[in-house]
XYZ file of C-alpha atoms in Angstrom:
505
model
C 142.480 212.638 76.013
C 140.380 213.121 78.646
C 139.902 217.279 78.682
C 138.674 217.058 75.039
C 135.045 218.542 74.396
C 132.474 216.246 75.181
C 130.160 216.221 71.726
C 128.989 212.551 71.140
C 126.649 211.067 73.949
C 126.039 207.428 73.619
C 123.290 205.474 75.311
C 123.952 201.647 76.097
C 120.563 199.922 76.448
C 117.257 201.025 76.361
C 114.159 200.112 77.839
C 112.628 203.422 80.197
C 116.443 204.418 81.575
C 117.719 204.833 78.283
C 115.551 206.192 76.606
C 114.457 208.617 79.555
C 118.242 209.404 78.924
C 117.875 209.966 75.591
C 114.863 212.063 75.458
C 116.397 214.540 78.018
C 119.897 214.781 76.390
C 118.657 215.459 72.794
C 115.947 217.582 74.370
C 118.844 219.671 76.645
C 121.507 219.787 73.383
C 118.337 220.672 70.637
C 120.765 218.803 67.950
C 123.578 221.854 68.612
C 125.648 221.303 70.860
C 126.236 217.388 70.851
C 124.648 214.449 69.173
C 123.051 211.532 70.709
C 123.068 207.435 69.656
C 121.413 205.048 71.868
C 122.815 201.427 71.315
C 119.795 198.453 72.178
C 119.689 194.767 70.935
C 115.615 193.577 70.159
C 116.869 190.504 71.444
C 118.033 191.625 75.043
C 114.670 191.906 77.514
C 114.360 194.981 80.245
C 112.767 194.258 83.426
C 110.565 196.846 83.389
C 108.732 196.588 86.863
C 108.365 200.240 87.744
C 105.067 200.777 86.510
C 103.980 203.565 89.231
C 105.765 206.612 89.670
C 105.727 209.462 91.936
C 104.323 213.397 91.589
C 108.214 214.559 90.293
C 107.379 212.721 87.063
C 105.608 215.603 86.116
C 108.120 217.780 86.012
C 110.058 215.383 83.741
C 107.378 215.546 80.903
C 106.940 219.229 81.632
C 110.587 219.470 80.546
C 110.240 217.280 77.577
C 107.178 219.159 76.646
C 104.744 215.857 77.055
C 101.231 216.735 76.670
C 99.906 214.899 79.524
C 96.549 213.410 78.038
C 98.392 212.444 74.788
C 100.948 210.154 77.096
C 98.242 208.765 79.310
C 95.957 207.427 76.124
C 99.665 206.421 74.380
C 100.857 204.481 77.674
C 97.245 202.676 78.656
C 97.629 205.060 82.041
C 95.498 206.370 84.751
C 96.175 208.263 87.762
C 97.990 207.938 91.179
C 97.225 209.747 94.469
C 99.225 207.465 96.574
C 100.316 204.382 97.732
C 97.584 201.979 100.078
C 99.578 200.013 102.278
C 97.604 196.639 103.983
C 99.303 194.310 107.211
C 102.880 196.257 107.179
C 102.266 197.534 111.067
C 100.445 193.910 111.448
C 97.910 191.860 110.130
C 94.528 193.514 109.429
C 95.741 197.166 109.398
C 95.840 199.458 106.387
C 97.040 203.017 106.011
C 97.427 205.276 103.249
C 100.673 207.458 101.624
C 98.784 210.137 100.122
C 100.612 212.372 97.592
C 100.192 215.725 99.078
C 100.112 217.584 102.931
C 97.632 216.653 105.812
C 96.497 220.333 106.246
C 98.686 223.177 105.721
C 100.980 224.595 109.051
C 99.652 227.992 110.964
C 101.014 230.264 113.295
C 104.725 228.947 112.004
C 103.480 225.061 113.320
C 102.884 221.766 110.929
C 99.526 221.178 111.048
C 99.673 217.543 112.979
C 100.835 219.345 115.873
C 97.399 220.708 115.880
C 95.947 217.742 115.052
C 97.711 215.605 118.144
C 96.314 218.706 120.636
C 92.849 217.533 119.602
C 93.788 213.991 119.587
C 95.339 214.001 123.065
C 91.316 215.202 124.107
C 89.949 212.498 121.851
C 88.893 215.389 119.424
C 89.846 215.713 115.597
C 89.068 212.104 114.293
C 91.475 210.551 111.816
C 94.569 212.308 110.373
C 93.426 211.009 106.809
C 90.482 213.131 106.969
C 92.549 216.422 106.113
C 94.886 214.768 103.388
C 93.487 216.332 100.263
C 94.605 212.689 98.161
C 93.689 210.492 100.694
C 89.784 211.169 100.745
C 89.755 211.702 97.578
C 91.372 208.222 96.532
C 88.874 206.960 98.980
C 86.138 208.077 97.395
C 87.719 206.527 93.715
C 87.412 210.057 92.608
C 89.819 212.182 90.502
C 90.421 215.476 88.339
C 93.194 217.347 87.805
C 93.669 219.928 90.449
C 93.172 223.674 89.927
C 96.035 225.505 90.351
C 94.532 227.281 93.692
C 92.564 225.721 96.211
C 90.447 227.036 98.901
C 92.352 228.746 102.099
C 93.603 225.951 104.210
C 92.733 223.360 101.754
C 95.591 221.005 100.995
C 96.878 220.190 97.454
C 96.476 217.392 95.497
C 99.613 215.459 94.144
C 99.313 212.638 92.002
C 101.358 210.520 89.588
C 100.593 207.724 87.100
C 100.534 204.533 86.879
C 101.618 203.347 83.325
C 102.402 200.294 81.181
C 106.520 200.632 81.464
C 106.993 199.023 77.788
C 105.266 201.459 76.338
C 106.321 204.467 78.010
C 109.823 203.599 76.538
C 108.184 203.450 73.161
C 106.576 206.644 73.749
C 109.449 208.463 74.693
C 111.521 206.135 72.179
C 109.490 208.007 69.295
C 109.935 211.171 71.098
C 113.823 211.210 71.573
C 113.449 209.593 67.386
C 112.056 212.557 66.478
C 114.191 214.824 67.563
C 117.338 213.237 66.542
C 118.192 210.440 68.601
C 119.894 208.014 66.730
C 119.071 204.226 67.359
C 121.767 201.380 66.780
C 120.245 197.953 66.875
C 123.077 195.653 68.009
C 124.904 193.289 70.776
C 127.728 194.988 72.584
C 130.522 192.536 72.557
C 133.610 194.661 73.654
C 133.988 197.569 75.636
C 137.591 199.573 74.750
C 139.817 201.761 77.069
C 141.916 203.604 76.187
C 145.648 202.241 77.815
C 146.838 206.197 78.970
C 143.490 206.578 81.251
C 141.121 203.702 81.301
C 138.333 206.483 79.859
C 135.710 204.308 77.474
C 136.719 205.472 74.327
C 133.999 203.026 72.044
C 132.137 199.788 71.735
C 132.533 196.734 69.062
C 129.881 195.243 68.738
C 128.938 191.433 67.827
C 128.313 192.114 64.164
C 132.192 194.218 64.213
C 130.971 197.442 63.943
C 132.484 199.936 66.105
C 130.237 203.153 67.836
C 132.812 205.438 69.474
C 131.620 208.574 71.879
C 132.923 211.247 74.355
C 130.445 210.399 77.178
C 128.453 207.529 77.765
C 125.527 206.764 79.764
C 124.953 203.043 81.050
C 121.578 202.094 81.051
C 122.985 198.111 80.761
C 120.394 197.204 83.722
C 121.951 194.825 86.120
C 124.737 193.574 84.941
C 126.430 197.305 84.779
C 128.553 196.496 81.153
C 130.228 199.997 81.437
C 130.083 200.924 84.636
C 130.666 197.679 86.864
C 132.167 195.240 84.159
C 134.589 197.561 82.566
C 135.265 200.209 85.164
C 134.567 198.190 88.112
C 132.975 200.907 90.010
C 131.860 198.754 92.975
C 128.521 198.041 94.641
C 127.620 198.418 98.254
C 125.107 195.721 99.104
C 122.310 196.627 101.331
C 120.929 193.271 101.716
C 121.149 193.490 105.685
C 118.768 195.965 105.875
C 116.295 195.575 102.423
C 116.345 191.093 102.336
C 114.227 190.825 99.611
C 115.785 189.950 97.092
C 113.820 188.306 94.096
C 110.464 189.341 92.514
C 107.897 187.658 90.126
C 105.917 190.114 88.134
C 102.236 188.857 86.069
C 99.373 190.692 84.823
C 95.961 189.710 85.275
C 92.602 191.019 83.994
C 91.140 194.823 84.609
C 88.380 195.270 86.565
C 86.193 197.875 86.998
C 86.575 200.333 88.890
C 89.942 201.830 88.185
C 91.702 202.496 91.525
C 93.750 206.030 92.009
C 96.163 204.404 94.025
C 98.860 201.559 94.113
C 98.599 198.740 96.568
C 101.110 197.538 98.655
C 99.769 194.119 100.545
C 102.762 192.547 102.881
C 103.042 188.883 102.770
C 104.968 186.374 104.789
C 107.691 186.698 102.671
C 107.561 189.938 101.277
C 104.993 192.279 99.520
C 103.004 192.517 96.535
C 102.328 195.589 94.527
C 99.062 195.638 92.756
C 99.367 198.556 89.794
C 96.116 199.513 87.720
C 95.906 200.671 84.126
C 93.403 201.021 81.231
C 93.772 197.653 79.771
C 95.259 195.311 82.353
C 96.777 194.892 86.149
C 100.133 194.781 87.095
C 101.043 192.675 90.105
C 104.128 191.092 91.276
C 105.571 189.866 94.670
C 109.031 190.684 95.828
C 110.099 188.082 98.109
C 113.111 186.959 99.965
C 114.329 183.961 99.077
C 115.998 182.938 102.285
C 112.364 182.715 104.004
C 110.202 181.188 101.416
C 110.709 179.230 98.030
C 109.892 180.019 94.492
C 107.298 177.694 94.551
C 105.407 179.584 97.362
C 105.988 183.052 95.881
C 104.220 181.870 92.944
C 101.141 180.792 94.748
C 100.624 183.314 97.306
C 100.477 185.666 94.007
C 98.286 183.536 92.123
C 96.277 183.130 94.835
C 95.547 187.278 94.822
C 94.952 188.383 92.040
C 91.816 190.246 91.211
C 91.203 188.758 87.314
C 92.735 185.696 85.654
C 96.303 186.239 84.523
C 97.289 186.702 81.111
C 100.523 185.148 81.265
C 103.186 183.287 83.180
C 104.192 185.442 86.198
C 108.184 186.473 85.253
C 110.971 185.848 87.600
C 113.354 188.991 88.722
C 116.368 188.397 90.726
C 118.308 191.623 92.360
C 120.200 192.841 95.489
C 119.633 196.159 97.136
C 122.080 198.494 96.648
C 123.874 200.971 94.667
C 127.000 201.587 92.773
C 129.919 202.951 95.074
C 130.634 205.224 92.186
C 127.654 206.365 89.832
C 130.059 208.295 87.996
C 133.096 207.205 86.642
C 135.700 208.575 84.139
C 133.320 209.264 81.305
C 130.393 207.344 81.931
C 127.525 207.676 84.058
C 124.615 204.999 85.172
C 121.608 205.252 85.215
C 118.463 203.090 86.289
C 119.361 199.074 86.943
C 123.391 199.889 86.402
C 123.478 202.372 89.130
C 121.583 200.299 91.663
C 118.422 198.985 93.173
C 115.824 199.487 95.636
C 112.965 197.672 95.207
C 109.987 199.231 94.229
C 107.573 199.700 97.113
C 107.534 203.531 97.247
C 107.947 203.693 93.059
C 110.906 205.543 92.897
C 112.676 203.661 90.224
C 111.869 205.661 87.354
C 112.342 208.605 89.824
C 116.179 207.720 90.113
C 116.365 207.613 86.226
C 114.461 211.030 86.267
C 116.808 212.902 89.250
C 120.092 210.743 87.449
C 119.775 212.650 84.227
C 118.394 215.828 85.689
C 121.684 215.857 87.692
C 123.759 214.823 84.805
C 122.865 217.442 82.678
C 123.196 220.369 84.980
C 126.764 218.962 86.120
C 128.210 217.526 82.556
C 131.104 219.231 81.421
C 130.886 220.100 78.313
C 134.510 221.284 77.645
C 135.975 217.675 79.071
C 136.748 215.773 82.113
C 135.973 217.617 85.149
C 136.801 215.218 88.411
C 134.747 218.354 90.826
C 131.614 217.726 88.827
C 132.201 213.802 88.977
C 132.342 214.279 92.737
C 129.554 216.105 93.403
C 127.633 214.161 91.126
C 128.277 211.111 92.997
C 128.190 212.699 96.426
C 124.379 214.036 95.209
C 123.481 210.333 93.885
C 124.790 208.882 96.911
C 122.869 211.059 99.712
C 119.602 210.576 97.358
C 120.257 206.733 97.539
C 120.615 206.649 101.105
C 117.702 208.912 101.879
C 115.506 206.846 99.804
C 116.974 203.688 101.459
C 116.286 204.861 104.832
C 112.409 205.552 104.313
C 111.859 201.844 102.357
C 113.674 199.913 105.208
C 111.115 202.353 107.801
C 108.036 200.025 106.136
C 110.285 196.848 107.483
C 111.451 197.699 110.329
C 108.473 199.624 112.371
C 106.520 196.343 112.728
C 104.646 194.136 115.444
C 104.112 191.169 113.022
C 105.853 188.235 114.365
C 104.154 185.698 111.445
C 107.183 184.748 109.527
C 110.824 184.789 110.153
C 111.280 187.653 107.673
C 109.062 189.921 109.879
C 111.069 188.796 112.961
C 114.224 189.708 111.231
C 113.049 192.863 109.943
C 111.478 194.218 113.173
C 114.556 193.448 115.102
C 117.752 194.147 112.948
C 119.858 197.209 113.655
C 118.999 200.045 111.046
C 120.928 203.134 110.479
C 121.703 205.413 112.276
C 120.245 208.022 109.987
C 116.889 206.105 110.155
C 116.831 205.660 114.119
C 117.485 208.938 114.671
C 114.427 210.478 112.251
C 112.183 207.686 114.283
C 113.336 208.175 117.941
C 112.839 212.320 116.906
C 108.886 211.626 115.633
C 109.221 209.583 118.454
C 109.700 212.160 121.442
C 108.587 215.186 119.828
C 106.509 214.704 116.789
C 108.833 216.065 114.892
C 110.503 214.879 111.690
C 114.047 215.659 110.369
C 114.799 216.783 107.306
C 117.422 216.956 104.740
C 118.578 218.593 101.941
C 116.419 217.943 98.670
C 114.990 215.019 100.709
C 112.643 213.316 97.993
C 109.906 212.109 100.830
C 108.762 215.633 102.560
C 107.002 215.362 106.226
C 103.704 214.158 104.935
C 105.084 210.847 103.379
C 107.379 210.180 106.744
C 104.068 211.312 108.873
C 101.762 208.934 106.626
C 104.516 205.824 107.455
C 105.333 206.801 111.299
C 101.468 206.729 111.809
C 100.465 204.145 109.861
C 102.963 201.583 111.132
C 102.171 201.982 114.637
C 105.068 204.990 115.944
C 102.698 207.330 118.133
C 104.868 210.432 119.209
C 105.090 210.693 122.870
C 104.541 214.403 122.499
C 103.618 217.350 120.136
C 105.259 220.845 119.645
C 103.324 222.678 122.587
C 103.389 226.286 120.406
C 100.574 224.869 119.162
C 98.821 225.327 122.131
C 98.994 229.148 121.580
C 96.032 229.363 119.894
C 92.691 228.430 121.456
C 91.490 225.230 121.609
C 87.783 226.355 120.513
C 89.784 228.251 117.661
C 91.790 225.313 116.748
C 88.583 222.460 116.623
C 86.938 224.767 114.188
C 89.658 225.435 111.963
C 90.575 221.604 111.828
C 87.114 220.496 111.483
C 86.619 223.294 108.288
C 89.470 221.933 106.589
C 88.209 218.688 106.786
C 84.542 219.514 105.296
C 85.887 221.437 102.303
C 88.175 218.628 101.842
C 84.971 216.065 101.995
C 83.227 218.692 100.121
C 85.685 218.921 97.000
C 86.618 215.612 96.410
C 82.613 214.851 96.516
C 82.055 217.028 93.672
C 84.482 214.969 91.981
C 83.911 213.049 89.053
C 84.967 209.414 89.430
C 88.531 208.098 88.424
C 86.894 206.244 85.625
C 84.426 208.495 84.130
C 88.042 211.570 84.165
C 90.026 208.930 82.069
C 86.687 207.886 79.870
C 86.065 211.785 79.047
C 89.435 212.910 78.579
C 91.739 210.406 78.161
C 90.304 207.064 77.839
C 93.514 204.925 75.489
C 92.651 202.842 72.400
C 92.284 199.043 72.743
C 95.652 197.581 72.160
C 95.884 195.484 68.904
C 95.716 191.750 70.039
């Protein structure tokens, strides 16, 4: 029934969702409190195309008790400070989303208020210049941060960029270890049971049965628990995120290693260009309504920075998410709970927050509808949040190139969204949320980058003295320049500390 103890926790697919699953249930339970079996077929690809992440991944292997250098040599990984972004606001610009604060606040005010007094006297120079990851990725520098900084020196986030296949065998042998059990196998049949339409087990194509109490779809796509057997729904957000197919290749390293992801808009879409150790990732995410297959293929061909080493791999998707992300007894995660394309990497962030969320809402004694609810109310707010800043990078435009640019810089947006822009807007100021993923400095980063210029500033931070105010600003900005000189380059960190072994050819 459904208020019996949940105690057997099965995985459908695996790939990085399920096994990110996997890792963190068997790492939660410890092998005492409920077992875990994660069901995956050799024979069934993943897509696999979030290959940068975000600074919250850290807490993830924190969790799971990752030593970091061990993972980056194990994964062919280097390091992420943020995102570049080239042509979004129009052709020939470039900004950068660095992963950390411009400044830190004083006197109870966000630093850029500051910053906008000295700009509105043509004082202060360039926002970038007090973003801790931003000169520092400019520079191609990197170390990991000490845990205190100077007074009034920012800190330094950063993520990783990693080879996606074998992150999910790294945490594959992890979860292994600690008693995952792995099933090899095709699912053929998913059973209900007749009284309450809760998944009670899976046939699969050899005849074997796997039976569970909870289960955790990880399917991709195609949502085989979730969508196909529970018909949980999808809301398509297509109107507002077009793109909707993606070819992926990689192509020769070169040296030097960049600390950041690229983000180049095309007419058509964007292309992501993702470095590690021993290759580069690229792809272009395209709309197919505005340009052909064909054409995608070439304009990524066409810009890459080494030859490619294979054909480049079609993906076809539609923005969205699953109106319910829980249902009954099974939760998805990762491709079966939805899609937003990756432009800000928060793919494998959604996996992360998904089974974070999961396990401090599961209820372990049965069924518990309240913790459904909120689960899905949580996922739900997170997707739309998320949503909201990707569709910012379409919308805040003054490219008129392509018809997908026209589209995108003159389609209604949500209301959500136009309210946090016509608020930066007016007053400088950016709204928040609760547990919003993207904190002022990432909206600041895209407001300013894509051409929104606030009309006005918070005037408290005209209390203090201007001649007070110049020097502080311009302080911060030469012990940022000062630090991240001292530096040692992104390459030479990874070749002293965590430099991975040539992969076997």
């Amino acid at each position: 029934m459904a208020d019996q103890p949940y105690r057997k926790f099965v995985v459908v697919g695996g790939g990085t969702a399920g096994w990110i699953a996997a890792a963190t249930l068997i790492q939660a339970l410890k092998g005492k409190v409920g077992e875990v079996e994660l069901i995956e077929s050799d024979e069934i690809g993943t897509v696999g195309v979030g290959e940068a992440t975000i600074p919250p991944i850290q807490f993830l292997n924190g969790l799971l008790g990752i030593d970091e250098f061990d993972f980056i040599k194990k994964t062919q990984a280097t390091f992420k400070l943020g995102i570049q972004f080239r042509d979004w606001g129009k052709l020939g610009d470039q900004y950068f989303h660095p992963f950390g604060p411009y400044g830190e606040p004083f006197e109870g005010v966000g630093f850029h208020h500051y910053w906008l007094r000295l700009r509105a006297q043509g004082e202060g120079g360039s926002l970038d210049d007090y973003a801790m990851a931003t000169v520092t990725a400019r520079m191609g520098k990197f170390a990991v941060p000490p845990k205190e900084l100077p007074p009034g020196v920012p800190g330094l986030g950063y993520a990783y960029h990693f080879d996606a296949g074998l992150y999910a065998k790294y945490l594959r042998a992890y979860a292994e270890a600690r008693g995952v059990k792995r099933t090899e196998g095709k699912i053929a049949k998913v059973e209900l049971r007749p009284e309450d339409g809760f998944v009670s087990g899976l046939t699969l194509a050899d005849g074997r049965r796997v039976e569970g109490d909870f289960f955790v779809d990880c399917s991709g796509f195609r949502g085989l628990l979730i969508e196909q057997a529970l018909e949980a729904g999808f809301e398509d957000w297509s109107h507002w995120l077009p793109c909707d197919r993606a070819l992926a290749v990689p192509c020769e390293s070169v040296s030097p290693m960049t600390p950041y992801t690229r983000a180049t808009a095309r007419a058509g879409g964007w292309q992501w260009r993702i470095p590690l150790q021993h290759r580069i990732g690229n792809g272009h995410v395209y709309c197919s309504s505005f340009i052909s297959d064909d054409e995608a293929a070439a304009t990524l061909l066409a810009n890459l920075d080494g030859k490619p080493q294979a054909d480049p791999r079609p993906l076809r998707f539609t923005a969205g998410r699953r109106k319910k992300s829980w249902s009954k007894n099974v939760v998805a995660l990762g491709l079966a709970g939805g899609f937003m394309e990756p432009l800000e990497s928060t793919s494998i962030h959604l996996v992360q927050t998904g089974a974070m969320r999961l396990l401090s809402l599961l209820p372990f004694g049965g069924y518990d509808p309240a913790a459904e609810l909120e689960y899905n109310r949580l996922t739900q707010i997170e997707y739309e949040q998320i949503r909201d800043f990707i569709i910012l990078h379409y919308h805040a435009t003054e490219r008129t190139d392509s018809p997908l640019w026209n589209h995108c810089r003159t389609m209604a947006i949500p209301d959500s969204l136009a309210h946090k822009i016509e608020l930066f807007r007016n007053r400088a100021k950016i709204a928040r949320f609760d547990d919003q993923l993207f904190a002022e400095p990432s909206w600041l980063a895209v407001f300013l980058g894509q051409g929104i210029a606030p009309r006005d500033y918070d005037h408290l931070a005209d209390v203090p003295d201007y001649a007070v105010v110049a020097s502080r600003l311009r302080g911060v900005g030469q012990k940022i320049a000062g630090i991240a000189s001292g530096l040692p380059s992104h390459d030479a960190f990874i070749a002293a500390t965590c430099k991975a072994d040539p992969l076997a050819s």
